[in-house]
Coordinates of C-alpha atoms in Angstrom, one line a residue:
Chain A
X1 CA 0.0 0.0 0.0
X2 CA 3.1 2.7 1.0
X3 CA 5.8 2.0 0.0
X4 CA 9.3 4.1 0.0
X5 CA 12.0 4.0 -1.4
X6 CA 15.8 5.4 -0.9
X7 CA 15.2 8.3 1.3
X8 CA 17.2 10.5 1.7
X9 CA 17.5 13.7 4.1
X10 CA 19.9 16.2 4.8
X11 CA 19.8 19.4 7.2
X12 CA 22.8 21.1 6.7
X13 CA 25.6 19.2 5.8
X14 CA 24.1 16.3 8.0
X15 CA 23.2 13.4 6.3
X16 CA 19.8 12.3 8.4
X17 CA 18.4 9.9 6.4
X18 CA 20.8 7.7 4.1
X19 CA 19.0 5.5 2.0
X20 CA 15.6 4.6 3.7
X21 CA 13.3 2.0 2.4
X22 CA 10.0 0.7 3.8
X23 CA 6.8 -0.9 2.4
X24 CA 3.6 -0.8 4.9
X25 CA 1.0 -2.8 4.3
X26 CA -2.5 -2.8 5.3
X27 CA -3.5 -3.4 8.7
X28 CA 0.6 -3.2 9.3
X29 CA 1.5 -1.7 12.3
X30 CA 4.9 -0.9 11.8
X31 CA 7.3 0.3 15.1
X32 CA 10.3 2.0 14.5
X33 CA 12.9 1.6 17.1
X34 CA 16.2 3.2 17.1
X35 CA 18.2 5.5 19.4
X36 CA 17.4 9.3 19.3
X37 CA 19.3 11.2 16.4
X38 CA 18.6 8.3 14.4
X39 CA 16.4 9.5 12.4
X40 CA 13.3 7.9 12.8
X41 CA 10.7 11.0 13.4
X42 CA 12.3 12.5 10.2
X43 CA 11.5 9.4 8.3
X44 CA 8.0 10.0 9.2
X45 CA 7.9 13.8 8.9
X46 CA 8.8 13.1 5.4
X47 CA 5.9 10.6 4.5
X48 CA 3.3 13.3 5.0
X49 CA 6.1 16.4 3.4
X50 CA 6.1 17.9 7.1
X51 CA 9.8 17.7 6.0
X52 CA 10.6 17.4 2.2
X53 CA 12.8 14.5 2.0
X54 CA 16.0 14.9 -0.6
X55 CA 15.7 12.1 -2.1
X56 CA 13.5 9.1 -2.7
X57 CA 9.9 8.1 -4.2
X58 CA 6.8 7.2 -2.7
X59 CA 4.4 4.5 -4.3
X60 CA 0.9 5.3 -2.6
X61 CA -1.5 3.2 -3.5
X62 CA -1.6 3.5 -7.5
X63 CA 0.5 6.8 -7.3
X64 CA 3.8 7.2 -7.8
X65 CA 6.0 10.4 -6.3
X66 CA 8.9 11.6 -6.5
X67 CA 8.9 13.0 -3.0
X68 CA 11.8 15.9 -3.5
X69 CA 9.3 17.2 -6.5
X70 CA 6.0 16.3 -5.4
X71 CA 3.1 18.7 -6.8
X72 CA 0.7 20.5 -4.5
X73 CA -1.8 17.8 -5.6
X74 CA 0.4 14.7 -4.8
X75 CA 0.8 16.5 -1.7
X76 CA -2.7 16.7 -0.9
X77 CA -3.5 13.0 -1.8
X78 CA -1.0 12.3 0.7
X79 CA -1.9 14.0 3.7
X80 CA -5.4 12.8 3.0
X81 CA -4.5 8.8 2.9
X82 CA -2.3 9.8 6.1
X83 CA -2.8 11.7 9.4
X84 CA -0.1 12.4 12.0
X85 CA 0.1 12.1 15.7
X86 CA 2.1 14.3 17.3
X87 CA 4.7 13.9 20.1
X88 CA 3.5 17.1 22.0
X89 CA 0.3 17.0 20.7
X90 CA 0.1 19.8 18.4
X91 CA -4.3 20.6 19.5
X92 CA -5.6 24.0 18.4
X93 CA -5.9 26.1 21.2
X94 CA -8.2 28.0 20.2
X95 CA -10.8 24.7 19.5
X96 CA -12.3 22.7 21.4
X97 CA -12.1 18.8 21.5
X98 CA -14.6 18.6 19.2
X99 CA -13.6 21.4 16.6
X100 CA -10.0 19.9 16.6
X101 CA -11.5 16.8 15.0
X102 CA -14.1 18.8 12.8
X103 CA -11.5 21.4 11.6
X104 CA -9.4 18.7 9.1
X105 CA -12.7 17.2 7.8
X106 CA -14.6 20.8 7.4
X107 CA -11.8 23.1 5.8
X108 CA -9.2 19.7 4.3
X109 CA -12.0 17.6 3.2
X110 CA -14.8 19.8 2.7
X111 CA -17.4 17.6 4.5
X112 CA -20.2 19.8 5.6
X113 CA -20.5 21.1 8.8
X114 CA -23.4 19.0 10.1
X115 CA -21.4 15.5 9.2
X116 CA -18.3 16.2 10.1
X117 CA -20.1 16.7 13.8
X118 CA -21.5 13.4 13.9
X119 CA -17.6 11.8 12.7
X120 CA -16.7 13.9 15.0
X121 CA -18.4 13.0 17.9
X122 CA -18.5 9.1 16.9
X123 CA -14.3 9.9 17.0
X124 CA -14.5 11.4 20.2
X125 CA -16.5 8.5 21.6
X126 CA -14.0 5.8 19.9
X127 CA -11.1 7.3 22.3
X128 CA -13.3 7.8 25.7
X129 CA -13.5 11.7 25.3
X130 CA -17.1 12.4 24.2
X131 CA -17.7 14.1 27.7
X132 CA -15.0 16.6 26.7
X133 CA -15.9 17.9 23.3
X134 CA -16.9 21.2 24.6
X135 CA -13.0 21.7 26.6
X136 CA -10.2 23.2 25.3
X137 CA -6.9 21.9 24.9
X138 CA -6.0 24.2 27.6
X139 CA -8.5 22.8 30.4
X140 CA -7.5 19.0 29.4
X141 CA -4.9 16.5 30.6
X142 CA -2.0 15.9 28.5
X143 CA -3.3 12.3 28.2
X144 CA -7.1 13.7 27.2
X145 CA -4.8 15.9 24.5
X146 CA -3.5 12.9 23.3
X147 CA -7.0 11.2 23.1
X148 CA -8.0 14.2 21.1
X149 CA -4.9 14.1 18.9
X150 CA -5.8 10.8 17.9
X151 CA -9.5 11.1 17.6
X152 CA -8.7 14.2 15.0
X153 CA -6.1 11.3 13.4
X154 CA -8.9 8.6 12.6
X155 CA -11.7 10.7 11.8
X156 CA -10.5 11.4 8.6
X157 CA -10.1 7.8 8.0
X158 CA -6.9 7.8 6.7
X159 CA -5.4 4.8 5.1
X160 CA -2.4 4.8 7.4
X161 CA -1.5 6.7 10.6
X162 CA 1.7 8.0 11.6
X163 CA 2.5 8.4 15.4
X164 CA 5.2 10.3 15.9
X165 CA 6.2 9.2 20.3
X166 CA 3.1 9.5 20.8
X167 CA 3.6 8.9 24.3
X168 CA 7.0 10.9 25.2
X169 CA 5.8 13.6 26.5
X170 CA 3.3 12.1 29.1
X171 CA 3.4 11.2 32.5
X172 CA 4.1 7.9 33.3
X173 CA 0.8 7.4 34.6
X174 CA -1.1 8.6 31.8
X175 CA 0.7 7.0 28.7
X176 CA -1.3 3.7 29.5
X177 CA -4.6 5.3 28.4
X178 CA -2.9 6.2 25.5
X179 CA -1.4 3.5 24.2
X180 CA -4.7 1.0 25.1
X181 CA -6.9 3.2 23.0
X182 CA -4.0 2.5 20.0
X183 CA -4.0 -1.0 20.7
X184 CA -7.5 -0.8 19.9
X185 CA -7.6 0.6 17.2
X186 CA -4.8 -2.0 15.7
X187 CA -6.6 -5.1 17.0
X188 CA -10.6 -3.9 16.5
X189 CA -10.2 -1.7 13.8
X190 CA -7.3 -3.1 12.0
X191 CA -5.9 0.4 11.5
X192 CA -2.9 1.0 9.7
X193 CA -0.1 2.6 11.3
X194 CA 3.7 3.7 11.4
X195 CA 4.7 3.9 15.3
X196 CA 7.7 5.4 16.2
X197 CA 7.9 4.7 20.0
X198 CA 9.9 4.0 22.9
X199 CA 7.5 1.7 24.6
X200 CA 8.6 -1.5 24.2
X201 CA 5.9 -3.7 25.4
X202 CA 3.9 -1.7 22.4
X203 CA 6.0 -3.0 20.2
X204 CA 6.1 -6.8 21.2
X205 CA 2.2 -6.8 21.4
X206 CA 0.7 -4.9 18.8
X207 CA 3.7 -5.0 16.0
X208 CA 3.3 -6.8 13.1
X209 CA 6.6 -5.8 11.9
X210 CA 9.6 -3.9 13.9
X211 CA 12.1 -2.0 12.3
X212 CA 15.3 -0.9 14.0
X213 CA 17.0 2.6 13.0
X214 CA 20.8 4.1 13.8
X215 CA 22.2 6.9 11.8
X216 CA 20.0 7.3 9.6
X217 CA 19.8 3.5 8.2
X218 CA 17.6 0.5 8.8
X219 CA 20.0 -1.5 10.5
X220 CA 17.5 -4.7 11.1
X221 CA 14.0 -5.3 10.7
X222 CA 11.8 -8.3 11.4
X223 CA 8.3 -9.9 13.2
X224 CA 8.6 -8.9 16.6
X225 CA 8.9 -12.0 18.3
X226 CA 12.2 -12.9 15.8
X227 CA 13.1 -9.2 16.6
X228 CA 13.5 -9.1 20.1
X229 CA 14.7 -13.0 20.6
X230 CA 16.8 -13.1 18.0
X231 CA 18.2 -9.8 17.2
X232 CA 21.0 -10.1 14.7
X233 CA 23.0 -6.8 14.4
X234 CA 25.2 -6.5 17.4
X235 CA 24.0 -2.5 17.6
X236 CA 20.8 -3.7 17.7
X237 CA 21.5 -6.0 21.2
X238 CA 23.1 -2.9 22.6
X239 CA 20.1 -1.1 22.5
X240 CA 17.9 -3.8 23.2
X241 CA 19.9 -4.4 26.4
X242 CA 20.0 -0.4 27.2
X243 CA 16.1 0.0 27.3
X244 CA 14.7 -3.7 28.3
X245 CA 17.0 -4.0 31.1
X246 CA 17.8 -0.9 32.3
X247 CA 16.1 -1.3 35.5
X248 CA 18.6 -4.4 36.8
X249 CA 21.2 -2.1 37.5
X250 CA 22.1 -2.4 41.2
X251 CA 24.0 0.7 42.3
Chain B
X1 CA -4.0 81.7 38.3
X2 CA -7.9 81.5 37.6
X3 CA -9.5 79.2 35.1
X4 CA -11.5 80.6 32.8
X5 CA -14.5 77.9 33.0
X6 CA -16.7 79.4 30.5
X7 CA -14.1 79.0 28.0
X8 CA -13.4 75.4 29.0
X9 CA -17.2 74.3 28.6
X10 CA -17.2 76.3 25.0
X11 CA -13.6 74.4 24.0
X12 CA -14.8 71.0 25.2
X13 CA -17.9 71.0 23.1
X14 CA -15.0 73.0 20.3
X15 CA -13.0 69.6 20.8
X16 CA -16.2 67.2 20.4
X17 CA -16.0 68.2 16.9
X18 CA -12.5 66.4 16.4
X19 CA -12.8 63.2 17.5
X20 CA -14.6 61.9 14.7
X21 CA -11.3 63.2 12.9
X22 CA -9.0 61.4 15.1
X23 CA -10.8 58.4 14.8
X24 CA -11.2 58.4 11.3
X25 CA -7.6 58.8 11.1
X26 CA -7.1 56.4 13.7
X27 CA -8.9 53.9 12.2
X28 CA -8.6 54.1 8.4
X29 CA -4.4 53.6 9.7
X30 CA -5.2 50.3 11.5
X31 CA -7.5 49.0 8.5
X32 CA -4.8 50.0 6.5
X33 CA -1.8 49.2 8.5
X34 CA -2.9 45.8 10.5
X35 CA -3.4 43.1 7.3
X36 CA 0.0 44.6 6.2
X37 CA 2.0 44.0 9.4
X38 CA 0.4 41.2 9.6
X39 CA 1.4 40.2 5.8
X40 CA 4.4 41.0 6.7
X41 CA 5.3 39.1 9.9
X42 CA 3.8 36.0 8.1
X43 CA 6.1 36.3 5.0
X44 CA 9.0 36.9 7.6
X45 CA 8.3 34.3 9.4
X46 CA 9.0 31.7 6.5
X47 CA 12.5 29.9 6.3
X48 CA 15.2 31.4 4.1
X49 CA 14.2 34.7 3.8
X50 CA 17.3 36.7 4.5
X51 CA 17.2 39.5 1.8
X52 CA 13.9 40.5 2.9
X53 CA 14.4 40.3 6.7
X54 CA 17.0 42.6 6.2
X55 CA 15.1 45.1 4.3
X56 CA 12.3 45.5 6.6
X57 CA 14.4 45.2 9.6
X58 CA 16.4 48.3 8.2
X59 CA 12.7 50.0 7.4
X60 CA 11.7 49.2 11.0
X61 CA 14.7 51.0 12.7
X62 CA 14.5 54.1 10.2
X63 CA 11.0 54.9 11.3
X64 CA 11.6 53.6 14.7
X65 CA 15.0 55.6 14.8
X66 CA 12.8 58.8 13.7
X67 CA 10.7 61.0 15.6
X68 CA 7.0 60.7 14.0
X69 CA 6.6 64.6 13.9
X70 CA 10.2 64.6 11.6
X71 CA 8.1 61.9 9.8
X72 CA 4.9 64.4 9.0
X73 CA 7.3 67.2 8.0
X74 CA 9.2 65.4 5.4
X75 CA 6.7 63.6 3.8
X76 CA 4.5 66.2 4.0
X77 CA 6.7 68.9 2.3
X78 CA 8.2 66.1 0.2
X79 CA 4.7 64.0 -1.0
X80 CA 2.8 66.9 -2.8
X81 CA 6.2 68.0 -5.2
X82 CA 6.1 64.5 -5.9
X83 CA 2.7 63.3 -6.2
X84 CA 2.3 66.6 -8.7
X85 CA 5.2 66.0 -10.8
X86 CA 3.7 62.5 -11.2
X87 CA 0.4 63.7 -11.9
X88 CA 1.9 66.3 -14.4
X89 CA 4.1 63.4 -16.3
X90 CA 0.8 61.4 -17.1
X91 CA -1.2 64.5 -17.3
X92 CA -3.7 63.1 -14.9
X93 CA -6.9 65.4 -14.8
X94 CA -5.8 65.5 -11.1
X95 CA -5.0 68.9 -8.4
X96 CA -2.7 67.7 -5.9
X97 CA -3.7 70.5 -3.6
X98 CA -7.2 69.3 -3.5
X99 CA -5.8 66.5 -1.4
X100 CA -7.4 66.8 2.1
X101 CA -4.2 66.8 4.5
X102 CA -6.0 63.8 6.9
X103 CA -5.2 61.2 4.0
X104 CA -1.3 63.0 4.3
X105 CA -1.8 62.1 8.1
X106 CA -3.3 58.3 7.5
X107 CA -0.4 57.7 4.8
X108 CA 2.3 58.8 7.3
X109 CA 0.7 57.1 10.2
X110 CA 0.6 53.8 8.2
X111 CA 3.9 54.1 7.4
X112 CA 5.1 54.0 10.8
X113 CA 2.6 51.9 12.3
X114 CA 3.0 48.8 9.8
X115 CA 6.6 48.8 10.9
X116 CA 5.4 48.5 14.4
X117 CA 2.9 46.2 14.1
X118 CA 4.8 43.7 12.1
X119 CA 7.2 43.3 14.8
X120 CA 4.1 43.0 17.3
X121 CA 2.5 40.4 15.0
X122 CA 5.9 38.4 14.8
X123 CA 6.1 38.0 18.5
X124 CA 2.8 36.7 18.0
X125 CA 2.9 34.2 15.4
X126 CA 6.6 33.0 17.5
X127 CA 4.0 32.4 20.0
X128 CA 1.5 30.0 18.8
X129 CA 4.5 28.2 17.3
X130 CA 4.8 25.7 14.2
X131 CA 3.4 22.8 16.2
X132 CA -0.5 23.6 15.2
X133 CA 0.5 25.1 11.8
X134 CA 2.5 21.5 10.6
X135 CA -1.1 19.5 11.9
X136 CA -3.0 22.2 10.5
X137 CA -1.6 21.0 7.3
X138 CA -1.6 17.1 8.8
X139 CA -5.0 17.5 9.5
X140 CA -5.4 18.8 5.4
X141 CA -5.7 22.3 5.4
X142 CA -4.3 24.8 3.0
X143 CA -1.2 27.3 4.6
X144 CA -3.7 30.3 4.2
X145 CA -6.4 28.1 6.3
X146 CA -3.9 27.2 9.2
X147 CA -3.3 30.7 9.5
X148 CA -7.0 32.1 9.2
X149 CA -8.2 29.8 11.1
X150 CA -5.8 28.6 13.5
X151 CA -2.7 30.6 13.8
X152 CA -3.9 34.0 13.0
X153 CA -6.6 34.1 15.9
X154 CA -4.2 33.0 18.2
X155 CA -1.6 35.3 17.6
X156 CA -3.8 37.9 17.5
X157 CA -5.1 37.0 21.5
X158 CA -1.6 36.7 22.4
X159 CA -1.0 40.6 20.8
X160 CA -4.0 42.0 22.3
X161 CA -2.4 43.8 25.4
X162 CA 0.1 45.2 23.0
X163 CA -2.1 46.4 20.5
X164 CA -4.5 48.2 23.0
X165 CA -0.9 50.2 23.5
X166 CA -0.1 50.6 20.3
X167 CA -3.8 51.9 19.1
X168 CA -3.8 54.0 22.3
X169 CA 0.0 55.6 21.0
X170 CA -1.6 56.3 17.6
X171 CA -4.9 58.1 18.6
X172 CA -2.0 60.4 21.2
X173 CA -0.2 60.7 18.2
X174 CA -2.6 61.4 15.7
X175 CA -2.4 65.0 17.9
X176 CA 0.2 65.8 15.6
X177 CA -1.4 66.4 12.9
X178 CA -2.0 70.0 14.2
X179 CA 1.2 70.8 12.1
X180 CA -0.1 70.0 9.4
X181 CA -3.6 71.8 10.0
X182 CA -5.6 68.4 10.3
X183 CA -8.7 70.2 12.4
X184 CA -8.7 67.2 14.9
X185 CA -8.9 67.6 19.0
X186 CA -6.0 69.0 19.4
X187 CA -5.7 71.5 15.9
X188 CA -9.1 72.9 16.9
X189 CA -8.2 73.9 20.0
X190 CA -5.2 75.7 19.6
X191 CA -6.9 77.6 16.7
X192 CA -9.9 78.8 19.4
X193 CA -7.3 79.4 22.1
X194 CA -4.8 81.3 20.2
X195 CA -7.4 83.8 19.7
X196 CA -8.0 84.6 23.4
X197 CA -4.9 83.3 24.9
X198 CA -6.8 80.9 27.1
X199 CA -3.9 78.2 26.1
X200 CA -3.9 76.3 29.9
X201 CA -7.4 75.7 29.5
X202 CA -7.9 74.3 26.1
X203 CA -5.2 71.6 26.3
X204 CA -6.2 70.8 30.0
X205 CA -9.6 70.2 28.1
X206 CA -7.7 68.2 25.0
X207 CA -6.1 66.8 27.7
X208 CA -9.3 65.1 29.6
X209 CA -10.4 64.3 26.1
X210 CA -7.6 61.8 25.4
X211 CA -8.1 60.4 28.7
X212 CA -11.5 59.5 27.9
X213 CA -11.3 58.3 24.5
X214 CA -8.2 55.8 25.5
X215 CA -9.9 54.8 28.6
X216 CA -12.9 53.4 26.1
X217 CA -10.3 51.9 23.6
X218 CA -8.7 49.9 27.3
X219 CA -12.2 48.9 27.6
X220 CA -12.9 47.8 24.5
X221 CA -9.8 45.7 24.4
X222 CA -10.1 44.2 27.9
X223 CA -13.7 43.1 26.8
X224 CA -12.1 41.2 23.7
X225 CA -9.0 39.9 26.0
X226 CA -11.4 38.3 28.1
X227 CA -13.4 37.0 25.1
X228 CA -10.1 35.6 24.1
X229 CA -8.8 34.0 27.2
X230 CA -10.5 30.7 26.9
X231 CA -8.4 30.2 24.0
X232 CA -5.1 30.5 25.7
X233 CA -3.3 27.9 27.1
X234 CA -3.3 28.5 31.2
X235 CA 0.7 28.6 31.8

């Protein structure tokens, strides 16, 4: 369904993404692992042209896109089939719960006013914050943001979602709520995504395939059970080790 | 020293006749000058735009490095040579000197106040940040829909105690206009008192009159900040 091919991406003179390919299927829930720096939320940023990669194509669907050149019209078909999840949530502030889901469907997709309500509201319902349409950003829990952020995400049901940390910013306490409503959606819905995350019992549940980033390459990338037995690359173990066992240290 | 009362009850209903002068002027230079600035601290705030950052930055000090009276006077005795020997090259069917002086006045209070409020309106576009703007576009919107309808309102509720200044500073300043015999508040009331010397009690009566009239415009703006509170995110 997506499918990418040699990304490249610099800033400056450093080379961020070096050669990047991926294919997503449907239903996939992809996690991308990797240290930070590696490159992994630029990877996505570039899917949906937040960041205009260097280099590379695209093959969406039956389109094909050069992704350095797209046209404002490839552009659109992309961020139409997609919708992003942001690490620090990215709500309007001036909208409430409800308007931050309507806004994309009223003014992106020009579905009228009175139907984009009811997606609306069936969204809002879907991630346990139909109580809250009427709050702002401002008056909600960084975890009821979240909620919102991914309501607005599926209600323009998008082929794929990207979740960009979706969790990193929270407080420990509130990332469960979180990341139960995107387990949902994976296992009940069968939604499409592309998860870069920290959360490592995410991945080994809900993954259908796990990818592993470092300097701007995919070093390894496998089923997550073959992943996080047997991971091959020895930079790979490293970080396993770092992040599944970090809590063993005895000082 | 004894007040002359009579005279300050004749002046004050003298002065009524101006403000509708000063605000005019005041308010055909925000219509003019506010979607400008604003304009302007939107194309500024776009990556890679050195050449014109530095233009407008060196526009911005020249009329904030220059006093706004200085302003009047030169364009003043500068625009009209101009504007007629313009008029003159494409034999327009034109007079320059039918040219009431108050659109002088709104010209050269645009001129200062765009560079003003485009530094105003930066701030306030830094302050919503690019966050909403990239899901704006996530979400499908155009770039001129993220800002209409997301980032623009919020700037704008992030400016507003600024604004309420600067609108204040341009209906005080629109008082200079006397120089170039604009017949607002303050022109009137010089003419009257020049002719019988009562000077200390017109301008204590201009005086009250700008109190007033910027009092209202606080009010005004405190009624839309607290409209636009619910917006903003509770630090």
């Amino acid at each position: 369904m997506l499918e990418l091919t040699g990304v490249c991406k610099f800033f400056g003179k450093n080379e961020i993404l070096k050669g990047v390919n991926l294919k997503v299927d449907s239903g996939d829930v992809v996690v991308i692992l990797g240290p930070s720096g590696s490159g992994k939320t630029t990877l996505l940023r570039c899917i949906n042209f937040l960041e205009i990669a260097d280099k590379g194509t695209m093959v969406f669907g039956d389109k094909t896109i050069q992704l350095r050149r797209a046209k404002k019209s490839e552009v659109a078909f992309v961020r139409k089939k997609t919708s992003f999840v942001f690490q620090n949530y990215n709500l309007f502030n001036n909208k409430t719960a409800l308007e931050n889901v309507t806004e994309g469907l009223i003014y992106g997709r020009k579905i009228p006013a009175k139907e984009a309500r009811d997606i609306g509201v069936k969204a809002l319902e879907k991630v346990g914050m139909l109580d809250r349409s009427d709050f702002y950003p401002s008056q909600l829990s960084g975890g009821q943001q979240q909620r919102v952020g991914i309501a607005r995400a599926i209600a323009g049901n998008p082929d794929v979602i990207l979740f960009d940390e979706p969790t990193s910013a929270l407080d420990p306490e509130l990332i469960g709520e979180v990341l139960g409503i995107m387990k949902k959606l994976a296992a009940k819905e069968g939604t499409t995504m592309i998860v870069v995350t920290h959360e490592m019992s995410f991945a080994q549940s809900v993954a259908t395939k796990v990818i592993f980033m470092d300097s701007g390459v995919i070093l390894e990338e496998g089923e997550p059970r073959e992943f996080f037995v047997h991971p091959r690359h020895e930079r790979t173990k490293q970080f396993l080790r770092s992040i599944l066992y970090e809590t063993e240290y005895n000082i | 020293m004894v007040l002359d009362f009579g005279f300050m009850k004749s002046s004050f209903f003298l002065a009524l006749r101006g403000i509708p002068v000063t605000l005019f002027i005041t308010v055909m230079t925000l219509l003019i000058s506010i979607p400008i600035a604003f304009a302007i601290a939107v194309a500024r705030a776009g990556k890679k735009r050195k050449t014109l950052n530095l233009l407008f930055s060196v526009y911005v000090s020249a009329v904030r490095g220059t006093p706004v009276i200085v302003q009047i006077l030169i364009i003043y005795t500068m625009l009209p040579d101009l504007l007629k020997f313009i008029i003159e090259k494409l034999a327009l069917p034109f007079n320059v000197y039918a040219i009431n002086n108050i659109f002088y006045a709104i010209l050269i209070f645009s001129f200062s106040m765009i560079a003003f409020l485009s530094e105003v309106f930066r701030a306030g576009l830094r302050a919503v940040g690019r966050g909403q703007y990239e899901a704006a576009l996530a979400a499908g919107l155009s770039g001129f829909r993220a800002y209409t309808r997301i980032i623009a309102p919020q700037a704008f509720s992030a400016v507003l105690p600024v604004l309420c200044t600067s609108v204040n500073n341009l209906i005080k300043t629109s008082s200079l206009c006397f120089a170039i015999a604009v017949n607002e508040i303050t022109g009137i009331i010089r003419v009257a008192a020049s002719r019988n010397l009562h000077f200390v009690e017109g301008f204590l009566v201009i005086a009250a009159i700008y109190v007033i009239i910027c009092m209202a415009v606080e009010l005004c703006f405190k009624i839309l900040e607290n409209k636009a509170k619910v917006h903003r995110v509770s630090a």
